[in-house]
Amino acid sequence: MKLLVPGCAGFIGSHFLERMLAREAVEIVGWDGQTDKIEHLLDHPRLTLRRRLLKGPEAFVQFEKDLAACDWVVNLAAICNPSQYNTEPLRTIYANFIDGYQIVELAAKYKKPLIHYSTSEVYGRTLSSYLPGQPYDNPELYVLDAATTPMIMGPVQNQRWTYATAKQLLERLVYAYHKEAGLRFAIVRPFNFFGPRMDYLPGIEGEGKPRVLAMFVGAVLNDDPILLVDGGHAMRTITSIHDAIDALVAIIDRPEHSLDHFYNIGNPANEVSMRDLAHGVRRAFARVSGDDRYLEHPIQEIGSKEFYGDGYEDCDRRVVDISAEQERLAWQPHRPLDHVLDETVGYYWRKYGQRAPQRQPATAVG
Ligand code: UDP
């Protein structure tokens, strides 16, 4: 089986490649402009890497050849960093719609099944958040179900929604190609996947504002306060990257059940407020380092305008309904939040723990 994987070297791609290359019958042609997360796979005999982006006519010709020769297209290419949605809206729209649109067209032209990675952010905010008093006592007003839940976003001036709307339009393009031209597809909406190699640690691996867990871990390792945006009341359901990859693999393994559907990939059992997540990260650092002083690591509140700039608006809550996914994919996420935090914090602790000078580990977990 031959897979074409644009965006193969990001967080999700690195784990997907590891899993699929472990199967003897799989060959992968990956496209990506950067490779640091897949350095350990670069010599793999069944991985062909095109170290470039899909930009310009020459790249397009090569990409079309690769696509014509593959059995599946798994599109993981995206910019997904909330701090860029309102500060670099053009880049966000181009990367998440214009670049992706060519891939959809080619998949339809060559009749290749397309697994397209979208985002849980296409749902926007919950119905509850727009009702007086914010009533969260009725799950129908906040649980997100791929077949029935409406998608609700703020005004255009709140540019936080550039990402969600670009991704939503691409989903609609995929679906339109399915309806009008017979494109076979699976659209995956990830709900806060966490694990080793996620994003980059600010101040250590790059500059800027990656997603929340990378921010919190970076803050602890840099001995900066953990910052809670707008009090840390927003809720997310956290999903282990390994549970997520299980679902992606199931889509490929069960095409007769999986194709032509939308998938919420998340773990409703792992719902947590950002405030509780900050406490969970402190506990995970204490566990992996053996040093209880991490339980006291400072946590500070910050306003979203100061943190993200103008045009930011938060998703209030994302509780995922996965009943259809469980049935179609015979899939069940099972890694609890503390497991995800220990694995992720443990990975970064082993890599960068020596940066936390005043807290020498008593017994580091191997
Ligand atoms: N957040 C926070 N501190 C940070 C980074 C993010 O409190 O240092 C909050 C953010 O405002 C949002 C939640 O954490 O409520 C999740 O943000 P993330 O960047 O992971 O992306 P999202 O889930 O919103 O796509």
Coordinates of N, CA and C in Angstrom, one line a residue, residues 88-279:
E88 N -1.8 36.6 11.9 CA -1.4 36.3 10.5 C -2.6 35.7 9.7
P89 N -3.7 36.4 9.6 CA -4.9 35.8 9.0 C -4.7 35.4 7.5
L90 N -3.9 36.2 6.8 CA -3.8 35.8 5.4 C -3.0 34.5 5.2
R91 N -1.9 34.4 6.0 CA -1.2 33.2 6.0 C -2.0 32.0 6.4
T92 N -2.8 32.2 7.4 CA -3.7 31.2 7.9 C -4.7 30.7 6.8
I93 N -5.3 31.7 6.1 CA -6.3 31.3 5.1 C -5.6 30.6 3.9
Y94 N -4.5 31.2 3.5 CA -3.8 30.6 2.3 C -3.3 29.1 2.7
A95 N -2.7 29.0 3.8 CA -2.2 27.7 4.2 C -3.3 26.6 4.4
N96 N -4.4 27.1 4.9 CA -5.4 26.1 5.3 C -6.5 26.0 4.3
F97 N -6.6 26.9 3.3 CA -7.6 26.6 2.2 C -6.9 26.6 0.9
I98 N -6.2 27.6 0.5 CA -5.7 27.7 -0.9 C -4.8 26.5 -1.2
D99 N -3.8 26.3 -0.3 CA -2.9 25.2 -0.5 C -3.6 23.8 -0.5
G100 N -4.5 23.7 0.4 CA -5.2 22.4 0.5 C -6.1 22.1 -0.6
Y101 N -6.6 23.1 -1.3 CA -7.6 23.0 -2.3 C -7.1 22.2 -3.5
Q102 N -5.8 22.4 -3.8 CA -5.2 21.7 -4.9 C -5.1 20.2 -4.7
I103 N -4.9 19.9 -3.4 CA -4.8 18.4 -3.1 C -6.2 17.8 -3.2
V104 N -7.2 18.5 -2.8 CA -8.5 17.9 -3.0 C -8.9 17.7 -4.5
E105 N -8.6 18.7 -5.3 CA -8.8 18.6 -6.7 C -8.1 17.4 -7.3
L106 N -6.8 17.3 -7.0 CA -6.1 16.2 -7.6 C -6.6 14.8 -7.1
A107 N -6.9 14.7 -5.9 CA -7.5 13.4 -5.3 C -8.7 13.1 -6.1
A108 N -9.6 14.1 -6.4 CA -10.8 13.8 -7.2 C -10.5 13.4 -8.6
K109 N -9.5 14.2 -9.2 CA -9.1 13.9 -10.6 C -8.6 12.4 -10.8
Y110 N -7.8 12.0 -9.8 CA -7.2 10.6 -9.9 C -8.0 9.6 -9.1
K111 N -9.1 10.0 -8.6 CA -10.0 9.0 -7.9 C -9.3 8.3 -6.7
K112 N -8.5 9.0 -6.0 CA -7.8 8.5 -4.8 C -8.6 8.8 -3.5
P113 N -8.7 7.8 -2.6 CA -9.4 8.2 -1.4 C -8.6 9.2 -0.6
L114 N -9.2 10.2 0.0 CA -8.6 11.2 0.7 C -8.9 11.2 2.1
I115 N -7.9 11.1 3.0 CA -8.2 11.4 4.4 C -7.7 12.8 4.7
H116 N -8.7 13.6 5.0 CA -8.3 15.0 5.2 C -8.4 15.4 6.6
Y117 N -7.3 16.0 7.2 CA -7.3 16.4 8.5 C -7.8 17.8 8.6
S118 N -8.9 18.0 9.3 CA -9.5 19.3 9.5 C -9.3 19.7 11.0
T119 N -10.3 20.2 11.7 CA -10.1 20.6 13.1 C -11.5 20.6 13.8
S120 N -11.4 20.4 15.1 CA -12.6 20.5 15.9 C -13.1 21.9 16.0
E121 N -12.2 22.8 15.6 CA -12.5 24.3 15.7 C -13.6 24.6 14.6
V122 N -13.9 23.7 13.6 CA -14.9 24.1 12.7 C -16.3 24.2 13.4
Y123 N -16.4 23.7 14.6 CA -17.7 23.8 15.3 C -17.8 25.2 15.9
G124 N -16.7 25.9 16.1 CA -16.7 27.3 16.7 C -17.1 27.2 18.1
R125 N -18.0 28.1 18.5 CA -18.5 28.1 19.9 C -19.7 27.2 20.1
T126 N -20.0 26.9 21.3 CA -21.2 26.0 21.6 C -22.5 26.9 21.5
L127 N -23.6 26.2 21.3 CA -24.9 26.9 21.4 C -25.1 27.5 22.8
S128 N -24.6 26.8 23.8 CA -24.8 27.2 25.2 C -24.2 28.6 25.4
S129 N -23.0 28.8 24.8 CA -22.3 30.1 25.1 C -23.0 31.3 24.6
Y130 N -24.0 31.1 23.7 CA -24.7 32.3 23.2 C -26.1 32.5 23.9
L131 N -26.4 31.6 24.8 CA -27.6 31.7 25.5 C -27.4 32.5 26.9
P132 N -28.5 33.2 27.3 CA -28.3 34.0 28.6 C -28.0 33.0 29.7
G133 N -27.0 33.4 30.5 CA -26.7 32.6 31.7 C -25.8 31.4 31.4
Q134 N -25.4 31.2 30.1 CA -24.5 30.1 29.7 C -24.9 28.8 30.3
P135 N -26.1 28.3 29.9 CA -26.6 27.0 30.5 C -25.9 25.8 29.9
Y136 N -25.1 25.2 30.7 CA -24.4 24.0 30.3 C -25.0 22.7 30.8
D137 N -26.2 22.9 31.3 CA -26.8 21.7 32.0 C -27.5 20.7 30.9
N138 N -27.6 21.2 29.7 CA -28.2 20.4 28.6 C -27.2 20.0 27.6
P139 N -26.7 18.7 27.6 CA -25.7 18.3 26.7 C -26.0 18.6 25.2
E140 N -27.3 18.7 24.8 CA -27.6 19.0 23.4 C -27.1 20.3 23.0
L141 N -26.8 21.2 24.0 CA -26.4 22.6 23.7 C -24.9 22.7 23.7
Y142 N -24.2 21.6 24.0 CA -22.7 21.8 24.0 C -22.0 20.6 23.5
V143 N -22.6 19.4 23.5 CA -21.9 18.2 23.0 C -21.8 18.3 21.4
L144 N -20.7 18.0 20.9 CA -20.4 18.2 19.4 C -20.5 16.9 18.7
D145 N -21.5 16.8 17.8 CA -21.7 15.6 17.1 C -21.6 15.9 15.6
A146 N -20.8 15.0 14.9 CA -20.4 15.4 13.5 C -21.6 15.4 12.6
A147 N -22.7 14.7 12.9 CA -23.8 14.7 11.9 C -24.8 15.8 12.1
T148 N -24.9 16.3 13.3 CA -26.0 17.2 13.6 C -25.7 18.6 14.2
T149 N -24.5 18.8 14.7 CA -24.2 20.0 15.5 C -23.9 21.2 14.5
P150 N -24.6 22.3 14.7 CA -24.3 23.5 13.8 C -22.9 24.1 14.2
M151 N -22.5 24.9 13.2 CA -21.1 25.5 13.4 C -21.3 27.0 13.6
I152 N -20.8 27.5 14.7 CA -21.1 28.8 15.1 C -19.9 29.6 15.4
M153 N -19.7 30.7 14.6 CA -18.5 31.5 14.8 C -18.8 33.0 15.0
G154 N -17.9 33.7 15.6 CA -18.0 35.1 15.8 C -17.9 35.9 14.5
P155 N -18.0 37.3 14.6 CA -17.9 38.1 13.5 C -16.6 38.1 12.7
V156 N -16.6 38.5 11.5 CA -15.4 38.5 10.7 C -14.2 39.2 11.3
Q157 N -14.6 40.3 12.0 CA -13.5 41.1 12.6 C -12.8 40.4 13.7
N158 N -13.4 39.4 14.3 CA -12.7 38.5 15.2 C -12.0 37.4 14.4
Q159 N -10.7 37.8 14.1 CA -10.0 37.0 13.1 C -9.5 35.6 13.7
R160 N -9.8 35.4 14.9 CA -9.5 34.1 15.5 C -10.2 33.0 14.5
W161 N -11.3 33.4 13.9 CA -12.1 32.4 13.2 C -11.6 32.2 11.7
T162 N -10.5 32.9 11.3 CA -10.0 32.6 10.0 C -9.6 31.2 9.8
Y163 N -9.0 30.6 10.8 CA -8.6 29.2 10.7 C -9.8 28.3 10.5
A164 N -10.8 28.4 11.4 CA -11.9 27.6 11.4 C -12.7 27.7 10.1
T165 N -12.8 28.9 9.6 CA -13.7 29.1 8.4 C -12.9 28.6 7.2
A166 N -11.6 28.8 7.1 CA -10.8 28.2 6.0 C -10.9 26.7 6.0
K167 N -10.8 26.1 7.2 CA -10.9 24.6 7.3 C -12.3 24.2 6.9
Q168 N -13.3 24.9 7.4 CA -14.7 24.5 7.1 C -14.9 24.6 5.6
L169 N -14.4 25.6 4.9 CA -14.7 25.7 3.5 C -14.0 24.5 2.7
L170 N -12.8 24.2 3.2 CA -12.1 23.0 2.6 C -12.9 21.7 2.8
E171 N -13.5 21.6 4.0 CA -14.4 20.4 4.2 C -15.5 20.4 3.2
R172 N -16.1 21.6 3.0 CA -17.2 21.7 2.1 C -16.8 21.4 0.7
L173 N -15.6 21.8 0.3 CA -15.1 21.5 -1.0 C -14.9 19.9 -1.2
V174 N -14.4 19.3 -0.1 CA -14.2 17.8 -0.2 C -15.6 17.2 -0.4
Y175 N -16.6 17.7 0.4 CA -17.9 17.1 0.4 C -18.5 17.3 -1.0
A176 N -18.3 18.5 -1.5 CA -18.9 18.8 -2.9 C -18.3 17.9 -3.9
Y177 N -17.0 17.7 -3.9 CA -16.3 16.8 -4.8 C -16.9 15.4 -4.6
H178 N -17.2 15.0 -3.4 CA -17.7 13.7 -3.2 C -19.1 13.6 -3.9
K179 N -19.9 14.6 -3.6 CA -21.3 14.6 -4.2 C -21.3 14.7 -5.7
E180 N -20.5 15.6 -6.3 CA -20.6 15.8 -7.7 C -19.6 15.0 -8.5
A181 N -18.5 14.5 -7.9 CA -17.5 13.8 -8.7 C -17.1 12.5 -8.2
G182 N -17.7 12.1 -7.1 CA -17.5 10.7 -6.6 C -16.2 10.6 -5.7
L183 N -15.6 11.7 -5.3 CA -14.4 11.6 -4.4 C -14.8 10.8 -3.2
R184 N -13.9 9.8 -2.8 CA -14.1 9.1 -1.6 C -13.3 9.8 -0.5
F185 N -13.8 10.0 0.7 CA -13.1 10.8 1.7 C -13.4 10.3 3.1
A186 N -12.5 10.7 4.0 CA -12.8 10.7 5.4 C -12.2 12.0 6.0
I187 N -13.1 12.8 6.6 CA -12.7 14.0 7.2 C -12.5 13.8 8.7
V188 N -11.3 14.2 9.2 CA -11.0 14.0 10.6 C -11.0 15.3 11.3
R189 N -11.7 15.4 12.4 CA -11.7 16.6 13.2 C -11.1 16.3 14.6
P190 N -9.8 16.7 14.7 CA -9.1 16.4 16.0 C -9.5 17.3 17.1
F191 N -9.6 16.6 18.3 CA -10.0 17.4 19.5 C -8.7 17.4 20.4
N192 N -7.9 18.4 20.3 CA -6.8 18.6 21.2 C -5.9 17.4 21.4
F193 N -5.2 17.0 20.4 CA -4.3 15.9 20.5 C -3.0 16.4 21.2
F194 N -2.6 15.6 22.2 CA -1.4 15.9 23.0 C -0.5 14.7 23.0
G195 N 0.8 15.0 23.1 CA 1.8 13.9 23.2 C 3.2 14.5 22.9
P196 N 4.2 13.6 22.9 CA 5.5 14.0 22.6 C 5.6 14.6 21.2
R197 N 6.5 15.6 21.0 CA 6.8 16.3 19.8 C 5.7 17.2 19.4
M198 N 4.8 17.5 20.3 CA 3.7 18.5 19.9 C 4.3 19.9 19.7
D199 N 3.8 20.6 18.7 CA 4.2 22.0 18.5 C 5.7 22.2 18.7
Y200 N 6.0 23.2 19.5 CA 7.4 23.4 19.9 C 7.4 24.1 21.2
L201 N 8.4 24.0 22.0 CA 8.4 24.6 23.3 C 8.9 26.0 23.2
P202 N 8.1 27.0 23.6 CA 8.6 28.4 23.4 C 9.8 28.7 24.2
G203 N 10.7 29.5 23.7 CA 11.9 29.8 24.4 C 13.0 28.7 24.4
I204 N 12.6 27.5 23.9 CA 13.5 26.4 23.8 C 13.7 25.9 22.4
E205 N 12.5 25.7 21.8 CA 12.6 25.1 20.4 C 12.1 26.1 19.4
G206 N 11.6 27.3 19.8 CA 11.2 28.3 18.9 C 10.6 29.5 19.7
E207 N 10.1 30.5 18.9 CA 9.6 31.6 19.6 C 8.1 31.8 19.2
G208 N 7.3 32.3 20.1 CA 5.9 32.5 19.7 C 5.0 31.8 20.8
K209 N 3.8 31.5 20.3 CA 2.8 30.9 21.3 C 2.2 29.7 20.7
P210 N 2.8 28.5 21.0 CA 2.2 27.3 20.5 C 0.9 27.0 21.3
R211 N 0.4 25.8 21.1 CA -0.8 25.4 21.8 C -0.6 25.2 23.3
V212 N -1.7 25.1 24.0 CA -1.6 25.3 25.5 C -0.7 24.3 26.2
L213 N -0.6 23.1 25.9 CA 0.2 22.2 26.7 C 1.7 22.5 26.4
A214 N 2.1 22.8 25.2 CA 3.5 23.2 24.9 C 3.8 24.5 25.6
M215 N 2.8 25.5 25.7 CA 3.0 26.7 26.5 C 3.3 26.4 27.9
F216 N 2.5 25.5 28.5 CA 2.6 25.2 30.0 C 3.9 24.5 30.3
V217 N 4.3 23.6 29.4 CA 5.5 22.8 29.6 C 6.7 23.7 29.5
G218 N 6.7 24.6 28.4 CA 7.7 25.5 28.2 C 7.9 26.5 29.4
A219 N 6.8 26.9 29.9 CA 6.8 27.9 31.0 C 7.5 27.2 32.2
V220 N 7.2 26.0 32.5 CA 7.8 25.3 33.7 C 9.3 25.1 33.4
L221 N 9.7 24.7 32.2 CA 11.1 24.4 32.0 C 11.9 25.7 31.9
N222 N 11.3 26.8 31.5 CA 12.0 28.1 31.5 C 11.9 28.8 32.9
D223 N 11.2 28.2 33.8 CA 11.0 28.8 35.1 C 10.2 30.1 35.0
D224 N 9.3 30.2 34.1 CA 8.4 31.3 33.9 C 7.0 30.9 34.5
P225 N 6.1 31.8 34.9 CA 4.8 31.4 35.4 C 4.0 30.8 34.2
I226 N 3.2 29.8 34.6 CA 2.2 29.3 33.7 C 1.1 30.4 33.5
L227 N 0.8 30.7 32.2 CA -0.2 31.8 32.0 C -1.6 31.2 31.7
L228 N -2.6 31.6 32.5 CA -4.0 31.2 32.3 C -4.7 32.3 31.6
V229 N -5.1 32.1 30.3 CA -5.8 33.1 29.6 C -7.3 33.2 30.1
D230 N -7.7 34.5 30.4 CA -9.0 34.8 30.9 C -9.5 33.8 32.0
G231 N -8.6 33.6 32.9 CA -9.0 32.8 34.1 C -8.9 31.3 33.9
G232 N -8.6 30.8 32.7 CA -8.5 29.4 32.5 C -9.8 28.6 32.6
H233 N -10.9 29.3 32.3 CA -12.2 28.7 32.4 C -12.6 27.8 31.2
A234 N -11.9 28.1 30.1 CA -12.2 27.3 28.8 C -12.0 25.8 29.1
M235 N -12.8 25.0 28.5 CA -12.7 23.5 28.7 C -12.3 22.9 27.4
R236 N -11.5 21.9 27.5 CA -11.1 21.1 26.3 C -11.2 19.6 26.7
T237 N -11.4 18.7 25.7 CA -11.2 17.3 25.9 C -9.9 16.9 25.3
I238 N -9.1 16.3 26.1 CA -7.7 16.1 25.7 C -7.6 14.6 25.2
T239 N -6.9 14.5 24.0 CA -6.8 13.2 23.4 C -5.3 12.8 23.2
S240 N -5.0 11.6 23.6 CA -3.6 11.1 23.4 C -3.4 10.9 21.9
I241 N -2.2 11.3 21.5 CA -1.8 11.2 20.1 C -1.9 9.7 19.7
H242 N -1.7 8.8 20.6 CA -1.7 7.4 20.2 C -3.1 6.9 20.0
D243 N -4.1 7.4 20.8 CA -5.5 7.0 20.5 C -5.9 7.6 19.2
A244 N -5.4 8.8 18.9 CA -5.7 9.5 17.6 C -5.2 8.7 16.4
I245 N -4.0 8.2 16.6 CA -3.4 7.5 15.5 C -4.1 6.1 15.3
D246 N -4.5 5.5 16.4 CA -5.4 4.3 16.3 C -6.6 4.6 15.4
A247 N -7.2 5.7 15.5 CA -8.4 6.0 14.7 C -8.0 6.2 13.3
L248 N -6.9 6.9 13.0 CA -6.5 7.1 11.7 C -6.1 5.8 10.9
V249 N -5.5 5.0 11.7 CA -5.1 3.7 11.1 C -6.4 2.8 10.8
A250 N -7.4 2.9 11.7 CA -8.6 2.2 11.5 C -9.4 2.7 10.3
I251 N -9.3 4.0 10.0 CA -9.9 4.5 8.8 C -9.3 3.8 7.5
I252 N -8.0 3.6 7.5 CA -7.3 3.0 6.4 C -7.6 1.5 6.4
D253 N -7.7 0.9 7.5 CA -7.9 -0.6 7.6 C -9.3 -1.0 7.3
R254 N -10.3 -0.1 7.4 CA -11.7 -0.4 7.3 C -12.4 0.4 6.2
P255 N -11.9 0.5 5.0 CA -12.4 1.5 4.1 C -13.9 1.2 3.8
E256 N -14.3 0.0 3.8 CA -15.7 -0.3 3.5 C -16.6 0.3 4.5
H257 N -16.1 0.5 5.8 CA -17.0 1.2 6.8 C -16.7 2.7 6.9
S258 N -15.4 3.0 6.7 CA -14.9 4.3 7.1 C -15.1 5.4 6.1
L259 N -15.1 5.1 4.8 CA -15.1 6.1 3.8 C -16.4 6.9 3.7
D260 N -16.3 8.2 3.3 CA -17.4 9.1 3.1 C -18.1 9.5 4.3
H261 N -17.3 9.6 5.4 CA -17.9 10.1 6.7 C -17.0 11.2 7.3
F262 N -17.5 11.9 8.3 CA -16.8 12.9 9.1 C -16.5 12.2 10.4
Y263 N -15.3 12.5 11.0 CA -14.9 11.9 12.2 C -14.5 12.9 13.3
N264 N -15.2 12.9 14.4 CA -14.8 13.6 15.6 C -13.8 12.6 16.3
I265 N -12.5 13.0 16.3 CA -11.6 12.1 17.0 C -11.1 12.9 18.3
G266 N -11.6 12.4 19.4 CA -11.4 13.0 20.7 C -11.7 12.0 21.8
N267 N -11.5 12.4 23.0 CA -11.7 11.6 24.1 C -12.6 12.3 25.2
P268 N -13.9 12.1 25.1 CA -14.8 12.8 26.0 C -14.5 12.6 27.5
A269 N -13.9 11.5 27.8 CA -13.6 11.2 29.2 C -12.5 12.1 29.8
N270 N -11.8 12.8 28.9 CA -10.7 13.6 29.4 C -11.0 15.1 29.3
E271 N -12.2 15.5 29.7 CA -12.5 16.9 29.7 C -11.9 17.6 30.9
V272 N -11.3 18.8 30.6 CA -10.6 19.5 31.7 C -10.6 21.0 31.4
S273 N -10.7 21.8 32.5 CA -10.6 23.3 32.3 C -9.1 23.6 32.2
M274 N -8.8 24.7 31.6 CA -7.4 25.1 31.4 C -6.7 25.3 32.8
R275 N -7.5 25.8 33.7 CA -6.9 25.9 35.1 C -6.5 24.6 35.7
D276 N -7.4 23.6 35.5 CA -7.1 22.2 36.1 C -6.0 21.6 35.3
L277 N -5.9 21.9 34.0 CA -4.8 21.4 33.2 C -3.5 21.9 33.7
A278 N -3.4 23.2 34.1 CA -2.2 23.8 34.6 C -1.8 23.0 35.9
H279 N -2.8 22.7 36.8 CA -2.5 22.0 38.0 C -2.0 20.6 37.6

